[in-house]
PDB file of C-alpha atoms in Angstrom:
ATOM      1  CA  UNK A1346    -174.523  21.458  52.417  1.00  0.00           C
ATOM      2  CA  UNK A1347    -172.525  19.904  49.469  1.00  0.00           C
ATOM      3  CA  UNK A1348    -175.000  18.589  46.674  1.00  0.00           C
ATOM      4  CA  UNK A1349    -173.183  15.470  44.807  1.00  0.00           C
ATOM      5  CA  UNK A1350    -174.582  13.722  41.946  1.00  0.00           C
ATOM      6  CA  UNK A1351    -172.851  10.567  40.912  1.00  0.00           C
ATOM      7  CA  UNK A1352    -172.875   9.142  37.576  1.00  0.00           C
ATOM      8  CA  UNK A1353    -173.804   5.320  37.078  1.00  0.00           C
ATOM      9  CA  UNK A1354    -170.582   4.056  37.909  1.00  0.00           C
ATOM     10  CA  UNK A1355    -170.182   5.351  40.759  1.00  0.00           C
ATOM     11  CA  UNK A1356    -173.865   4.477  41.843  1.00  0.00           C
ATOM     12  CA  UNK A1357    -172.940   0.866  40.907  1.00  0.00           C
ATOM     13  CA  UNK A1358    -169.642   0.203  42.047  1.00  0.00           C
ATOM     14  CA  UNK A1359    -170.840   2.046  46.119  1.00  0.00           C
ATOM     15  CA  UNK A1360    -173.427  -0.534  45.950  1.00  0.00           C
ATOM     16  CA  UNK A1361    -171.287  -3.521  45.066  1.00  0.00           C
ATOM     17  CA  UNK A1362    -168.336  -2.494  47.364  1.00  0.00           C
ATOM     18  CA  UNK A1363    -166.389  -2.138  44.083  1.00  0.00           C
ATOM     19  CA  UNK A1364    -162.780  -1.438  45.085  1.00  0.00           C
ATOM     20  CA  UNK A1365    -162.461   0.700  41.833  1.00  0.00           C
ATOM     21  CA  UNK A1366    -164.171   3.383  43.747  1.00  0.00           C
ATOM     22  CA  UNK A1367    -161.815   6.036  44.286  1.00  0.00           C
ATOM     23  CA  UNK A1368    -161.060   7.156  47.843  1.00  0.00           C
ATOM     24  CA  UNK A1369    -162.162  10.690  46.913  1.00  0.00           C
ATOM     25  CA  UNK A1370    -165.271   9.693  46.335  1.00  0.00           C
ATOM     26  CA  UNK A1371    -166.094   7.746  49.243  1.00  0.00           C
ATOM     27  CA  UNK A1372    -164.861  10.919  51.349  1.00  0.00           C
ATOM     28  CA  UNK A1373    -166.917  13.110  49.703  1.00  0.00           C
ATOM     29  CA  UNK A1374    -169.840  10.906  49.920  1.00  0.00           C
ATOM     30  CA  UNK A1375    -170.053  10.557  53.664  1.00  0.00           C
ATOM     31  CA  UNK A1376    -168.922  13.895  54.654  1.00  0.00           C
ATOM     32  CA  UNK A1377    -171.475  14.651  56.596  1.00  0.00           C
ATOM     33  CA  UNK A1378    -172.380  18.230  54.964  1.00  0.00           C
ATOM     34  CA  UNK A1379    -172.839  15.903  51.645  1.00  0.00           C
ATOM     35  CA  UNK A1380    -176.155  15.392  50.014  1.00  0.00           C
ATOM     36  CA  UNK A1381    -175.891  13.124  47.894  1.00  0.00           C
ATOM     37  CA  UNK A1382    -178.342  12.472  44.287  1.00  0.00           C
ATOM     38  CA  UNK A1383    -178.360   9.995  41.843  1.00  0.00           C
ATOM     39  CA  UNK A1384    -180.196  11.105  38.035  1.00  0.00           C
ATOM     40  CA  UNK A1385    -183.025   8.838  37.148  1.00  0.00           C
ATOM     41  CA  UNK A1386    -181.812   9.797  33.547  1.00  0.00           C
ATOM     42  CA  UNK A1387    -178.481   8.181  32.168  1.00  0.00           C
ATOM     43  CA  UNK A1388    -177.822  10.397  29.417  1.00  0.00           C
ATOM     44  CA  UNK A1389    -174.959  12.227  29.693  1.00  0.00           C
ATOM     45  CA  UNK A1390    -176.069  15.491  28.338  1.00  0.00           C
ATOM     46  CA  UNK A1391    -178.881  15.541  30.719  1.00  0.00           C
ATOM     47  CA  UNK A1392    -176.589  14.844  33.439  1.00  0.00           C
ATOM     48  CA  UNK A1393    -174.771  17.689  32.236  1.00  0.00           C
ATOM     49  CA  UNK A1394    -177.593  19.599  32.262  1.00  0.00           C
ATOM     50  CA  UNK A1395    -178.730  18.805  35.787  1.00  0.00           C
ATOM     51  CA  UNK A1396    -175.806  19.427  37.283  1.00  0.00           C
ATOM     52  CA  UNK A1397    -175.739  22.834  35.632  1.00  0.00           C
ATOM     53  CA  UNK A1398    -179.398  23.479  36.647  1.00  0.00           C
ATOM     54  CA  UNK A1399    -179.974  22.398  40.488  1.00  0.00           C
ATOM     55  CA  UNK A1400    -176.316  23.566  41.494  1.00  0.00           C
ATOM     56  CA  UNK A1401    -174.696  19.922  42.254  1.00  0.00           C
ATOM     57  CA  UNK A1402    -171.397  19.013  42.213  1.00  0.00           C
ATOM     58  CA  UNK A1403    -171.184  15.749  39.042  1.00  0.00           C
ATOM     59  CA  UNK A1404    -168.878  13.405  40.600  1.00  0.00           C
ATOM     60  CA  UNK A1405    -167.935  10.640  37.244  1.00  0.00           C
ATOM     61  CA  UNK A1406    -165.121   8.503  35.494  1.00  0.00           C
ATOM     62  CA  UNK A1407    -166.162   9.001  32.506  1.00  0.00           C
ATOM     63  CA  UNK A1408    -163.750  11.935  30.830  1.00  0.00           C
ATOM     64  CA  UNK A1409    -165.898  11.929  27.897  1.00  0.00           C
ATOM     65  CA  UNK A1410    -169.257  13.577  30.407  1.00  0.00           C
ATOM     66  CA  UNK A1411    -166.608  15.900  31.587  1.00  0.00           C
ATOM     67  CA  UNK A1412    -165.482  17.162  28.209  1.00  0.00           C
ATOM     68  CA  UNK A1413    -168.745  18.172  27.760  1.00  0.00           C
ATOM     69  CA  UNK A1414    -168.182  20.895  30.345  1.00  0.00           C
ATOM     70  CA  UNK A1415    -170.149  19.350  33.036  1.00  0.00           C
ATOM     71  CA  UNK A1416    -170.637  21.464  36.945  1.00  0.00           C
ATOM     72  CA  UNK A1417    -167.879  18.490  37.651  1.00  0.00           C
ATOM     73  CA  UNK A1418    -164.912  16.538  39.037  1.00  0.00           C
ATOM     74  CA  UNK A1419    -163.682  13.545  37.188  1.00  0.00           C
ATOM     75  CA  UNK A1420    -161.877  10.656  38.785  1.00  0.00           C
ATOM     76  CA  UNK A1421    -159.489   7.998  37.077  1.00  0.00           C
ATOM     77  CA  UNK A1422    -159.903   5.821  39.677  1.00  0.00           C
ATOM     78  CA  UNK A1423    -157.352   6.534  41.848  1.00  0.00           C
ATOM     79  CA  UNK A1424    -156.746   9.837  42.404  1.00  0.00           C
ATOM     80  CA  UNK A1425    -158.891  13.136  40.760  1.00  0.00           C
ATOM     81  CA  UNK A1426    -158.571  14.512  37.422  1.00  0.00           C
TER      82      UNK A1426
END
């Protein structure tokens, strides 16, 4: 089982059928081994932290979370970073 946890934008642009979404993503969303979480919190240091914590995978665009040295895998929007 993969754990995922997507940051806001993500959240927001699978529920609006955003086509910004990268195409990683959406694979790694509905892979069927994927369990997929979305923090109630939308700090970035506490998504840091859970993603650290309850060993998940932090899917994001935002570089900035990443630099933090986030459990993660950025995306630019069309291909991963």
């Amino acid at each position: 089982m993969t754990r995922l946890l997507l940051d806001t934008h993500l959240v927001l642009w699978w529920l609006n059928g955003d086509p910004r979404l990268p195409q990683p993503v959406v694979e790694r969303v509905q892979a069927p081994e994927a369990e997929v979480f979305v923090s109630q919190v939308p700090f970035d240091r506490l998504l840091d932290c859970q993603s650290r914590v309850e060993p998940m995978l932090l899917l994001s665009v935002d570089s900035q979370l990443l630099h933090l040295g986030a459990n993660g895998q950025g995306f630019d929007g069309s291909r991963e970073t």
